[in-house]
């Protein structure tokens, strides 16, 4: 298991790794209020669908634990918590894990007794449960994903495969291990991995700043490419490296399997199909949104223009570390150009071979459609 931790928690105290400073600096922020949790998520110091849900839930848990809570009757306490959760929900719109966590927390406080203390206690326990469960979920996704690949891809001369991943779905995006990157970790632990390729993931560079860092940190044999190199990678290295799958995470999977994930995912799915490479979505069932029929109903966050037109630069010292005192914003485009910057795209279900969850891998049925009712009958 990885020792990298984006979230460090003990009751009454939450520390969150500032992912904007990675890979050059390892700095944890104290998050003690709903406002600090909201800011950490909105500014992308915390990012990744499961981590967003965890930091919002635990941030409010810490605020409630340390008090005071300006409410007395059970109805007032519930209204106070509901208001905080509704505020946190606005921090980022696309990932559904946060909405699912909020629904779970709202349900729990309504069955936690009739006193202020019991309602707060119920909330804190449920937030901790969301955090702890996520790690077990990711380990299960890793096992199911590795098993699915083995069964689908069959034996090769040395029984190893190479895969490509996009964005960051590892320990930094979750409570640990990760989803798509969790499958890569499990493949490596099982001796099934020949090589992992990761994309840079423009414009926010979650691949080069975070996934490349995690892969190096874990000692996983890996190579970084720019997003525009994927087609050439498949054409020239598929056979040599035995590239069998693209594995990505999800921010929201619609009822029909259409999947919203980091911008650039869709083009990888189209390329994978063209090159006869499997396309796997690795996601906890908390990323499946049964309220949304298809990808057309998913709201896609659009982010600020500066992510495309500017970068932060700094002098690199002899030891390879960045000299923080020299940090400067650098223009990478004419600052007057119009910009379109959607943070996510939707990959149609037809391009997805399987959605790997903690309850198993779901494949399309003979009708070409995903049916998640078997793995989540309680929510169907
Ligand atoms: O904008 P980000 O960095 O929050 O986007 C993250 C992704 O798109 C991930 O693939 C997704 O949230 C799954 S993380 C396990």
mmCIF file of C-alpha atoms and ligand atoms in Angstrom:
data_model
loop_
_atom_site.group_PDB
_atom_site.id
_atom_site.type_symbol
_atom_site.label_atom_id
_atom_site.label_comp_id
_atom_site.label_asym_id
_atom_site.label_seq_id
_atom_site.Cartn_x
_atom_site.Cartn_y
_atom_site.Cartn_z
ATOM 1 C CA UNK A 1 0.000 0.000 0.000
ATOM 2 C CA UNK A 2 1.186 3.499 -0.859
ATOM 3 C CA UNK A 3 2.299 5.779 1.945
ATOM 4 C CA UNK A 4 1.317 8.877 -0.045
ATOM 5 C CA UNK A 5 -1.585 10.579 1.692
ATOM 6 C CA UNK A 6 -3.547 13.556 0.386
ATOM 7 C CA UNK A 7 -5.739 13.573 3.501
ATOM 8 C CA UNK A 8 -4.542 13.155 7.116
ATOM 9 C CA UNK A 9 -7.319 12.970 9.649
ATOM 10 C CA UNK A 10 -7.869 12.354 13.334
ATOM 11 C CA UNK A 11 -11.082 13.375 15.092
ATOM 12 C CA UNK A 12 -11.101 17.186 15.343
ATOM 13 C CA UNK A 13 -8.131 17.663 12.997
ATOM 14 C CA UNK A 14 -7.844 17.563 9.196
ATOM 15 C CA UNK A 15 -4.722 18.194 7.133
ATOM 16 C CA UNK A 16 -4.880 18.274 3.353
ATOM 17 C CA UNK A 17 -1.949 18.127 0.954
ATOM 18 C CA UNK A 18 -1.749 21.242 -1.228
ATOM 19 C CA UNK A 19 -1.665 19.671 -4.707
ATOM 20 C CA UNK A 20 -0.917 22.975 -6.409
ATOM 21 C CA UNK A 21 2.569 22.860 -4.865
ATOM 22 C CA UNK A 22 3.357 19.316 -6.007
ATOM 23 C CA UNK A 23 5.684 17.870 -7.116
ATOM 24 C CA UNK A 24 8.118 20.478 -5.817
ATOM 25 C CA UNK A 25 6.807 21.056 -2.318
ATOM 26 C CA UNK A 26 5.083 18.832 0.218
ATOM 27 C CA UNK A 27 2.836 21.133 2.227
ATOM 28 C CA UNK A 28 -0.255 20.211 4.274
ATOM 29 C CA UNK A 29 -2.974 22.834 4.935
ATOM 30 C CA UNK A 30 -5.046 22.696 8.119
ATOM 31 C CA UNK A 31 -8.712 22.495 7.137
ATOM 32 C CA UNK A 32 -10.943 23.248 10.123
ATOM 33 C CA UNK A 33 -14.062 24.876 8.694
ATOM 34 C CA UNK A 34 -16.544 24.515 5.841
ATOM 35 C CA UNK A 35 -15.042 27.659 4.308
ATOM 36 C CA UNK A 36 -11.513 26.220 4.332
ATOM 37 C CA UNK A 37 -12.809 22.963 2.838
ATOM 38 C CA UNK A 38 -14.702 24.879 0.138
ATOM 39 C CA UNK A 39 -11.634 26.987 -0.720
ATOM 40 C CA UNK A 40 -9.324 23.956 -0.838
ATOM 41 C CA UNK A 41 -11.652 22.260 -3.348
ATOM 42 C CA UNK A 42 -12.548 25.314 -5.458
ATOM 43 C CA UNK A 43 -8.885 26.325 -5.802
ATOM 44 C CA UNK A 44 -7.933 22.700 -6.679
ATOM 45 C CA UNK A 45 -5.504 22.312 -3.800
ATOM 46 C CA UNK A 46 -7.769 19.276 -3.289
ATOM 47 C CA UNK A 47 -9.026 17.598 -6.459
ATOM 48 C CA UNK A 48 -10.207 14.220 -7.746
ATOM 49 C CA UNK A 49 -13.813 13.106 -7.259
ATOM 50 C CA UNK A 50 -13.433 10.946 -4.111
ATOM 51 C CA UNK A 51 -11.004 13.376 -2.411
ATOM 52 C CA UNK A 52 -13.404 16.272 -2.999
ATOM 53 C CA UNK A 53 -16.196 14.354 -1.215
ATOM 54 C CA UNK A 54 -13.876 13.327 1.620
ATOM 55 C CA UNK A 55 -12.452 16.804 2.296
ATOM 56 C CA UNK A 56 -15.909 18.438 2.197
ATOM 57 C CA UNK A 57 -17.324 15.826 4.617
ATOM 58 C CA UNK A 58 -14.377 15.788 7.028
ATOM 59 C CA UNK A 59 -13.892 19.579 6.875
ATOM 60 C CA UNK A 60 -17.434 20.068 8.131
ATOM 61 C CA UNK A 61 -16.995 17.248 10.661
ATOM 62 C CA UNK A 62 -14.000 19.095 12.155
ATOM 63 C CA UNK A 63 -15.935 22.369 12.281
ATOM 64 C CA UNK A 64 -18.834 20.669 14.083
ATOM 65 C CA UNK A 65 -16.515 18.793 16.457
ATOM 66 C CA UNK A 66 -14.685 21.936 17.525
ATOM 67 C CA UNK A 67 -17.926 23.993 17.707
ATOM 68 C CA UNK A 68 -19.672 26.085 18.794
ATOM 69 C CA UNK A 69 -22.728 25.205 16.710
ATOM 70 C CA UNK A 70 -25.159 28.112 16.621
ATOM 71 C CA UNK A 71 -28.311 25.975 16.867
ATOM 72 C CA UNK A 72 -30.117 24.189 19.684
ATOM 73 C CA UNK A 73 -33.204 22.210 18.779
ATOM 74 C CA UNK A 74 -32.703 19.051 16.653
ATOM 75 C CA UNK A 75 -34.505 20.762 13.746
ATOM 76 C CA UNK A 76 -32.182 23.762 13.971
ATOM 77 C CA UNK A 77 -29.070 21.575 14.104
ATOM 78 C CA UNK A 78 -30.211 19.624 11.046
ATOM 79 C CA UNK A 79 -30.984 22.881 9.197
ATOM 80 C CA UNK A 80 -27.554 24.245 10.190
ATOM 81 C CA UNK A 81 -25.775 21.159 8.780
ATOM 82 C CA UNK A 82 -27.962 21.053 5.646
ATOM 83 C CA UNK A 83 -27.069 24.661 4.893
ATOM 84 C CA UNK A 84 -23.342 23.942 5.239
ATOM 85 C CA UNK A 85 -23.627 20.881 2.979
ATOM 86 C CA UNK A 86 -25.589 22.787 0.335
ATOM 87 C CA UNK A 87 -22.866 25.413 0.348
ATOM 88 C CA UNK A 88 -20.089 22.806 -0.018
ATOM 89 C CA UNK A 89 -21.954 21.210 -2.930
ATOM 90 C CA UNK A 90 -21.287 24.336 -4.991
ATOM 91 C CA UNK A 91 -17.485 24.010 -4.699
ATOM 92 C CA UNK A 92 -17.205 22.003 -7.943
ATOM 93 C CA UNK A 93 -20.134 20.875 -10.093
ATOM 94 C CA UNK A 94 -19.171 17.827 -12.175
ATOM 95 C CA UNK A 95 -18.008 15.122 -9.742
ATOM 96 C CA UNK A 96 -21.045 13.333 -8.289
ATOM 97 C CA UNK A 97 -19.236 11.734 -5.322
ATOM 98 C CA UNK A 98 -19.746 14.953 -3.367
ATOM 99 C CA UNK A 99 -23.503 14.922 -4.023
ATOM 100 C CA UNK A 100 -23.710 11.257 -3.016
ATOM 101 C CA UNK A 101 -21.732 11.931 0.179
ATOM 102 C CA UNK A 102 -24.003 14.869 0.999
ATOM 103 C CA UNK A 103 -27.126 12.737 0.522
ATOM 104 C CA UNK A 104 -25.617 10.044 2.737
ATOM 105 C CA UNK A 105 -24.737 12.584 5.461
ATOM 106 C CA UNK A 106 -28.166 14.219 5.310
ATOM 107 C CA UNK A 107 -29.849 10.827 5.690
ATOM 108 C CA UNK A 108 -27.600 9.902 8.624
ATOM 109 C CA UNK A 109 -28.274 13.055 10.681
ATOM 110 C CA UNK A 110 -31.989 12.413 10.312
ATOM 111 C CA UNK A 111 -31.619 9.042 12.033
ATOM 112 C CA UNK A 112 -29.098 10.027 14.714
ATOM 113 C CA UNK A 113 -31.350 10.684 17.668
ATOM 114 C CA UNK A 114 -33.058 13.729 19.082
ATOM 115 C CA UNK A 115 -30.247 15.709 20.700
ATOM 116 C CA UNK A 116 -27.772 18.204 19.331
ATOM 117 C CA UNK A 117 -24.868 16.032 20.511
ATOM 118 C CA UNK A 118 -26.214 12.837 18.920
ATOM 119 C CA UNK A 119 -26.880 14.529 15.572
ATOM 120 C CA UNK A 120 -23.362 15.989 15.469
ATOM 121 C CA UNK A 121 -21.914 12.649 16.568
ATOM 122 C CA UNK A 122 -23.867 10.906 13.781
ATOM 123 C CA UNK A 123 -22.524 13.355 11.204
ATOM 124 C CA UNK A 124 -18.907 12.919 12.333
ATOM 125 C CA UNK A 125 -19.172 9.117 12.308
ATOM 126 C CA UNK A 126 -20.685 9.113 8.821
ATOM 127 C CA UNK A 127 -17.981 11.460 7.458
ATOM 128 C CA UNK A 128 -15.297 9.191 8.948
ATOM 129 C CA UNK A 129 -17.057 6.182 7.444
ATOM 130 C CA UNK A 130 -16.943 7.808 3.958
ATOM 131 C CA UNK A 131 -13.198 8.370 4.384
ATOM 132 C CA UNK A 132 -12.399 4.874 5.657
ATOM 133 C CA UNK A 133 -14.619 3.083 3.167
ATOM 134 C CA UNK A 134 -12.947 4.798 0.219
ATOM 135 C CA UNK A 135 -9.646 3.022 0.804
ATOM 136 C CA UNK A 136 -11.279 -0.432 0.907
ATOM 137 C CA UNK A 137 -13.231 0.499 -2.214
ATOM 138 C CA UNK A 138 -10.061 1.399 -4.090
ATOM 139 C CA UNK A 139 -8.272 -1.789 -3.103
ATOM 140 C CA UNK A 140 -11.249 -3.785 -4.399
ATOM 141 C CA UNK A 141 -11.274 -1.812 -7.670
ATOM 142 C CA UNK A 142 -7.568 -2.598 -8.033
ATOM 143 C CA UNK A 143 -8.199 -6.329 -7.628
ATOM 144 C CA UNK A 144 -11.210 -6.446 -9.961
ATOM 145 C CA UNK A 145 -9.408 -4.365 -12.585
ATOM 146 C CA UNK A 146 -6.296 -6.543 -12.562
ATOM 147 C CA UNK A 147 -8.458 -9.685 -12.721
ATOM 148 C CA UNK A 148 -10.519 -8.298 -15.633
ATOM 149 C CA UNK A 149 -7.399 -7.460 -17.602
ATOM 150 C CA UNK A 150 -5.952 -10.892 -17.014
ATOM 151 C CA UNK A 151 -9.127 -12.598 -18.206
ATOM 152 C CA UNK A 152 -9.640 -10.365 -21.239
ATOM 153 C CA UNK A 153 -6.136 -10.006 -22.418
ATOM 154 C CA UNK A 154 -4.960 -13.528 -21.782
ATOM 155 C CA UNK A 155 -1.430 -14.702 -21.379
ATOM 156 C CA UNK A 156 1.505 -13.093 -23.161
ATOM 157 C CA UNK A 157 5.042 -14.456 -23.310
ATOM 158 C CA UNK A 158 5.876 -12.974 -19.900
ATOM 159 C CA UNK A 159 2.292 -12.383 -18.708
ATOM 160 C CA UNK A 160 2.804 -8.639 -18.431
ATOM 161 C CA UNK A 161 0.865 -5.776 -19.976
ATOM 162 C CA UNK A 162 1.320 -2.057 -20.502
ATOM 163 C CA UNK A 163 -1.409 0.517 -20.005
ATOM 164 C CA UNK A 164 -1.998 4.226 -20.478
ATOM 165 C CA UNK A 165 -3.725 6.437 -17.912
ATOM 166 C CA UNK A 166 -4.958 10.027 -17.999
ATOM 167 C CA UNK A 167 -5.224 12.729 -15.327
ATOM 168 C CA UNK A 168 -4.588 11.723 -11.708
ATOM 169 C CA UNK A 169 -6.670 9.053 -10.018
ATOM 170 C CA UNK A 170 -4.189 7.834 -7.430
ATOM 171 C CA UNK A 171 -3.603 8.288 -3.704
ATOM 172 C CA UNK A 172 -3.725 12.026 -4.279
ATOM 173 C CA UNK A 173 -7.276 11.890 -5.644
ATOM 174 C CA UNK A 174 -8.656 9.491 -3.029
ATOM 175 C CA UNK A 175 -8.072 8.323 0.548
ATOM 176 C CA UNK A 176 -5.313 6.037 -0.784
ATOM 177 C CA UNK A 177 -4.321 3.560 -3.533
ATOM 178 C CA UNK A 178 -6.550 5.205 -6.149
ATOM 179 C CA UNK A 179 -8.978 4.002 -8.798
ATOM 180 C CA UNK A 180 -7.427 3.812 -12.303
ATOM 181 C CA UNK A 181 -3.984 4.352 -10.821
ATOM 182 C CA UNK A 182 -5.020 1.875 -8.123
ATOM 183 C CA UNK A 183 -5.407 -0.793 -10.830
ATOM 184 C CA UNK A 184 -1.920 0.092 -12.063
ATOM 185 C CA UNK A 185 -0.581 -0.217 -8.497
ATOM 186 C CA UNK A 186 -2.250 -3.612 -8.142
ATOM 187 C CA UNK A 187 -0.928 -4.788 -11.539
ATOM 188 C CA UNK A 188 2.553 -3.783 -10.389
ATOM 189 C CA UNK A 189 2.161 -5.543 -7.025
ATOM 190 C CA UNK A 190 0.971 -8.709 -8.849
ATOM 191 C CA UNK A 191 3.907 -8.681 -11.282
ATOM 192 C CA UNK A 192 1.437 -8.121 -14.160
ATOM 193 C CA UNK A 193 2.655 -4.665 -15.204
ATOM 194 C CA UNK A 194 5.257 -4.172 -17.907
ATOM 195 C CA UNK A 195 4.955 -0.402 -18.238
ATOM 196 C CA UNK A 196 2.607 2.481 -17.360
ATOM 197 C CA UNK A 197 2.273 5.485 -19.655
ATOM 198 C CA UNK A 198 0.723 8.674 -18.349
ATOM 199 C CA UNK A 199 -0.450 11.713 -20.243
ATOM 200 C CA UNK A 200 0.535 15.229 -19.263
ATOM 201 C CA UNK A 201 -3.204 16.105 -19.058
ATOM 202 C CA UNK A 202 -3.346 19.661 -20.295
ATOM 203 C CA UNK A 203 -4.243 22.245 -19.295
ATOM 204 C CA UNK A 204 -3.933 21.596 -15.564
ATOM 205 C CA UNK A 205 -1.196 18.977 -15.869
ATOM 206 C CA UNK A 206 -2.547 16.540 -13.292
ATOM 207 C CA UNK A 207 -0.697 13.833 -15.235
ATOM 208 C CA UNK A 208 2.753 15.418 -15.301
ATOM 209 C CA UNK A 209 2.546 17.132 -11.899
ATOM 210 C CA UNK A 210 0.744 14.414 -9.922
ATOM 211 C CA UNK A 211 0.552 11.026 -11.685
ATOM 212 C CA UNK A 212 4.171 11.144 -12.858
ATOM 213 C CA UNK A 213 5.117 12.018 -9.277
ATOM 214 C CA UNK A 214 3.094 9.104 -7.858
ATOM 215 C CA UNK A 215 4.530 6.651 -10.389
ATOM 216 C CA UNK A 216 8.101 7.710 -9.637
ATOM 217 C CA UNK A 217 7.364 7.704 -5.886
ATOM 218 C CA UNK A 218 6.136 4.086 -6.170
ATOM 219 C CA UNK A 219 9.000 2.965 -8.383
ATOM 220 C CA UNK A 220 6.573 1.883 -11.119
ATOM 221 C CA UNK A 221 8.185 1.613 -14.580
ATOM 222 C CA UNK A 222 6.591 4.524 -16.381
ATOM 223 C CA UNK A 223 6.832 7.112 -19.143
ATOM 224 C CA UNK A 224 5.246 10.541 -19.461
ATOM 225 C CA UNK A 225 3.819 11.665 -22.822
ATOM 226 C CA UNK A 226 1.951 14.782 -23.904
ATOM 227 C CA UNK A 227 -1.735 14.328 -24.650
ATOM 228 C CA UNK A 228 -1.082 14.741 -28.365
ATOM 229 C CA UNK A 229 1.312 11.756 -28.440
ATOM 230 C CA UNK A 230 -1.253 9.066 -27.597
ATOM 231 C CA UNK A 231 -2.097 8.167 -31.215
ATOM 232 C CA UNK A 232 1.568 7.782 -32.105
ATOM 233 C CA UNK A 233 2.201 5.783 -28.945
ATOM 234 C CA UNK A 234 -0.507 3.298 -29.919
ATOM 235 C CA UNK A 235 0.626 3.110 -33.548
ATOM 236 C CA UNK A 236 4.316 2.634 -32.848
ATOM 237 C CA UNK A 237 4.563 0.921 -29.455
ATOM 238 C CA UNK A 238 1.396 -1.140 -29.001
ATOM 239 C CA UNK A 239 2.991 -4.393 -30.097
ATOM 240 C CA UNK A 240 6.466 -3.786 -28.662
ATOM 241 C CA UNK A 241 5.143 -2.820 -25.200
ATOM 242 C CA UNK A 242 1.974 -4.922 -25.275
ATOM 243 C CA UNK A 243 -0.248 -1.909 -24.610
ATOM 244 C CA UNK A 244 -3.607 -3.520 -23.901
ATOM 245 C CA UNK A 245 -5.697 -0.900 -22.141
ATOM 246 C CA UNK A 246 -6.386 2.715 -21.403
ATOM 247 C CA UNK A 247 -7.536 3.017 -17.785
ATOM 248 C CA UNK A 248 -9.172 6.217 -16.557
ATOM 249 C CA UNK A 249 -11.223 7.392 -13.593
ATOM 250 C CA UNK A 250 -14.611 9.099 -13.586
ATOM 251 C CA UNK A 251 -16.238 12.163 -12.154
ATOM 252 C CA UNK A 252 -19.730 11.006 -13.011
ATOM 253 C CA UNK A 253 -20.996 7.875 -14.754
ATOM 254 C CA UNK A 254 -24.526 8.216 -16.120
ATOM 255 C CA UNK A 255 -27.115 5.454 -15.817
ATOM 256 C CA UNK A 256 -26.297 4.301 -19.367
ATOM 257 C CA UNK A 257 -22.517 4.256 -18.768
ATOM 258 C CA UNK A 258 -21.667 7.561 -20.481
ATOM 259 C CA UNK A 259 -18.737 8.854 -18.422
ATOM 260 C CA UNK A 260 -17.621 12.369 -17.573
ATOM 261 C CA UNK A 261 -13.925 12.511 -16.791
ATOM 262 C CA UNK A 262 -10.971 14.837 -17.285
ATOM 263 C CA UNK A 263 -10.913 16.667 -20.601
ATOM 264 C CA UNK A 264 -9.064 14.532 -23.145
ATOM 265 C CA UNK A 265 -10.566 11.237 -21.974
ATOM 266 C CA UNK A 266 -12.993 11.017 -24.909
ATOM 267 C CA UNK A 267 -10.275 11.351 -27.540
ATOM 268 C CA UNK A 268 -8.301 8.560 -25.851
ATOM 269 C CA UNK A 269 -11.385 6.316 -25.981
ATOM 270 C CA UNK A 270 -11.812 6.945 -29.713
ATOM 271 C CA UNK A 271 -8.117 6.248 -30.310
ATOM 272 C CA UNK A 272 -8.224 3.090 -28.201
ATOM 273 C CA UNK A 273 -11.127 1.706 -30.214
ATOM 274 C CA UNK A 274 -9.330 2.452 -33.469
ATOM 275 C CA UNK A 275 -6.219 0.634 -32.269
ATOM 276 C CA UNK A 276 -7.981 -2.384 -30.709
ATOM 277 C CA UNK A 277 -7.029 -1.373 -27.190
ATOM 278 C CA UNK A 278 -9.471 -1.910 -24.302
ATOM 279 C CA UNK A 279 -10.934 1.154 -22.594
ATOM 280 C CA UNK A 280 -11.609 0.780 -18.873
ATOM 281 C CA UNK A 281 -13.308 3.212 -16.515
ATOM 282 C CA UNK A 282 -12.360 2.622 -12.870
ATOM 283 C CA UNK A 283 -14.832 4.211 -10.485
ATOM 284 C CA UNK A 284 -16.435 3.591 -7.118
ATOM 285 C CA UNK A 285 -20.212 3.126 -7.211
ATOM 286 C CA UNK A 286 -20.397 6.563 -5.546
ATOM 287 C CA UNK A 287 -19.363 8.002 -8.941
ATOM 288 C CA UNK A 288 -22.374 6.402 -10.648
ATOM 289 C CA UNK A 289 -25.259 8.836 -10.928
ATOM 290 C CA UNK A 290 -28.552 7.016 -11.322
ATOM 291 C CA UNK A 291 -30.407 10.334 -11.573
ATOM 292 C CA UNK A 292 -28.657 11.110 -14.848
ATOM 293 C CA UNK A 293 -29.819 9.007 -17.785
ATOM 294 C CA UNK A 294 -27.060 9.879 -20.273
ATOM 295 C CA UNK A 295 -23.967 12.038 -20.589
ATOM 296 C CA UNK A 296 -26.081 14.830 -22.081
ATOM 297 C CA UNK A 297 -27.410 15.537 -18.585
ATOM 298 C CA UNK A 298 -23.972 16.028 -17.010
ATOM 299 C CA UNK A 299 -22.951 19.596 -16.198
ATOM 300 C CA UNK A 300 -19.408 20.231 -17.370
ATOM 301 C CA UNK A 301 -17.377 22.723 -15.341
ATOM 302 C CA UNK A 302 -15.680 25.456 -17.367
ATOM 303 C CA UNK A 303 -12.571 26.960 -15.807
ATOM 304 C CA UNK A 304 -10.657 30.194 -16.115
ATOM 305 C CA UNK A 305 -8.831 31.278 -19.260
ATOM 306 C CA UNK A 306 -5.462 31.655 -17.531
ATOM 307 C CA UNK A 307 -5.097 27.869 -17.299
ATOM 308 C CA UNK A 308 -4.534 27.895 -21.069
ATOM 309 C CA UNK A 309 -2.711 31.159 -21.534
ATOM 310 C CA UNK A 310 -0.297 31.197 -18.584
ATOM 311 C CA UNK A 311 1.978 28.929 -16.566
ATOM 312 C CA UNK A 312 3.882 29.385 -13.325
ATOM 313 C CA UNK A 313 7.640 29.175 -13.891
ATOM 314 C CA UNK A 314 10.544 29.057 -11.474
ATOM 315 C CA UNK A 315 14.290 28.507 -11.476
ATOM 316 C CA UNK A 316 15.307 24.864 -10.966
ATOM 317 C CA UNK A 317 18.187 24.491 -8.508
ATOM 318 C CA UNK A 318 21.142 22.124 -8.916
ATOM 319 C CA UNK A 319 19.397 19.489 -6.724
ATOM 320 C CA UNK A 320 16.422 19.480 -9.113
ATOM 321 C CA UNK A 321 14.154 21.339 -6.688
ATOM 322 C CA UNK A 322 12.368 24.566 -7.509
ATOM 323 C CA UNK A 323 13.568 27.858 -6.067
ATOM 324 C CA UNK A 324 10.241 29.134 -4.679
ATOM 325 C CA UNK A 325 11.530 32.691 -4.413
ATOM 326 C CA UNK A 326 11.826 32.904 -8.205
ATOM 327 C CA UNK A 327 8.214 31.878 -8.998
ATOM 328 C CA UNK A 328 6.726 33.925 -11.808
ATOM 329 C CA UNK A 329 3.662 33.742 -14.125
ATOM 330 C CA UNK A 330 4.701 33.124 -17.719
ATOM 331 C CA UNK A 331 2.512 33.846 -20.768
ATOM 332 C CA UNK A 332 2.112 30.882 -23.130
ATOM 333 C CA UNK A 333 -0.290 32.575 -25.570
ATOM 334 C CA UNK A 334 -1.403 35.973 -26.708
ATOM 335 C CA UNK A 335 -3.337 37.134 -23.632
ATOM 336 C CA UNK A 336 -6.134 38.572 -25.839
ATOM 337 C CA UNK A 337 -7.088 35.259 -27.457
ATOM 338 C CA UNK A 338 -10.565 33.907 -26.713
ATOM 339 C CA UNK A 339 -10.380 30.666 -24.688
ATOM 340 C CA UNK A 340 -12.679 27.664 -24.146
ATOM 341 C CA UNK A 341 -11.634 25.616 -21.125
ATOM 342 C CA UNK A 342 -13.999 22.753 -20.199
ATOM 343 C CA UNK A 343 -12.485 20.757 -17.326
ATOM 344 C CA UNK A 344 -14.170 17.486 -18.334
ATOM 345 C CA UNK A 345 -15.619 15.703 -21.356
ATOM 346 C CA UNK A 346 -18.102 12.881 -21.785
ATOM 347 C CA UNK A 347 -17.059 9.552 -23.262
ATOM 348 C CA UNK A 348 -20.080 7.776 -24.777
ATOM 349 C CA UNK A 349 -20.733 4.306 -23.358
ATOM 350 C CA UNK A 350 -20.168 2.722 -26.771
ATOM 351 C CA UNK A 351 -16.434 3.392 -26.405
ATOM 352 C CA UNK A 352 -16.167 1.863 -22.913
ATOM 353 C CA UNK A 353 -15.427 -1.862 -22.536
ATOM 354 C CA UNK A 354 -16.001 -2.088 -18.783
ATOM 355 C CA UNK A 355 -16.672 0.020 -15.705
ATOM 356 C CA UNK A 356 -14.670 -1.438 -12.825
ATOM 357 C CA UNK A 357 -16.243 -0.751 -9.425
ATOM 358 C CA UNK A 358 -15.630 -2.063 -5.904
ATOM 359 C CA UNK A 359 -18.439 -4.534 -6.561
ATOM 360 C CA UNK A 360 -16.956 -5.949 -9.723
ATOM 361 C CA UNK A 361 -16.420 -5.100 -13.388
ATOM 362 C CA UNK A 362 -19.578 -4.312 -15.330
ATOM 363 C CA UNK A 363 -19.577 -4.953 -19.076
ATOM 364 C CA UNK A 364 -22.196 -4.012 -21.631
ATOM 365 C CA UNK A 365 -24.968 -6.507 -22.219
ATOM 366 C CA UNK A 366 -25.933 -7.991 -25.614
ATOM 367 C CA UNK A 367 -28.023 -4.820 -26.207
ATOM 368 C CA UNK A 368 -24.800 -2.779 -25.997
ATOM 369 C CA UNK A 369 -25.940 -1.097 -22.783
ATOM 370 C CA UNK A 370 -24.520 -0.991 -19.271
ATOM 371 C CA UNK A 371 -26.794 -2.257 -16.530
ATOM 372 C CA UNK A 372 -25.635 -1.258 -13.049
ATOM 373 C CA UNK A 373 -28.729 -2.626 -11.300
ATOM 374 C CA UNK A 374 -26.982 -5.896 -10.414
ATOM 375 C CA UNK A 375 -24.157 -4.223 -8.488
ATOM 376 C CA UNK A 376 -26.261 -1.558 -6.773
ATOM 377 C CA UNK A 377 -29.783 -2.950 -6.383
ATOM 378 C CA UNK A 378 -30.287 -0.872 -3.223
ATOM 379 C CA UNK A 379 -29.936 2.377 -5.164
ATOM 380 C CA UNK A 380 -31.581 1.279 -8.396
HETATM 381 O O1 LIG B 1 -10.160 18.399 -12.189
HETATM 382 P P1 LIG B 1 -9.748 17.207 -11.366
HETATM 383 O O2 LIG B 1 -8.281 17.090 -11.176
HETATM 384 O O3 LIG B 1 -10.521 17.142 -10.067
HETATM 385 O O4 LIG B 1 -10.216 15.971 -12.252
HETATM 386 C C1 LIG B 1 -9.980 14.679 -11.764
HETATM 387 C C2 LIG B 1 -10.455 13.604 -12.686
HETATM 388 O O5 LIG B 1 -10.977 13.855 -13.752
HETATM 389 C C3 LIG B 1 -10.326 12.199 -12.190
HETATM 390 O O6 LIG B 1 -10.121 11.321 -13.255
HETATM 391 C C4 LIG B 1 -11.601 11.787 -11.434
HETATM 392 O O7 LIG B 1 -11.995 12.765 -10.527
HETATM 393 C C5 LIG B 1 -11.416 10.496 -10.724
HETATM 394 S S1 LIG B 1 -10.265 10.611 -9.379
HETATM 395 C C6 LIG B 1 -10.244 9.059 -8.673
#
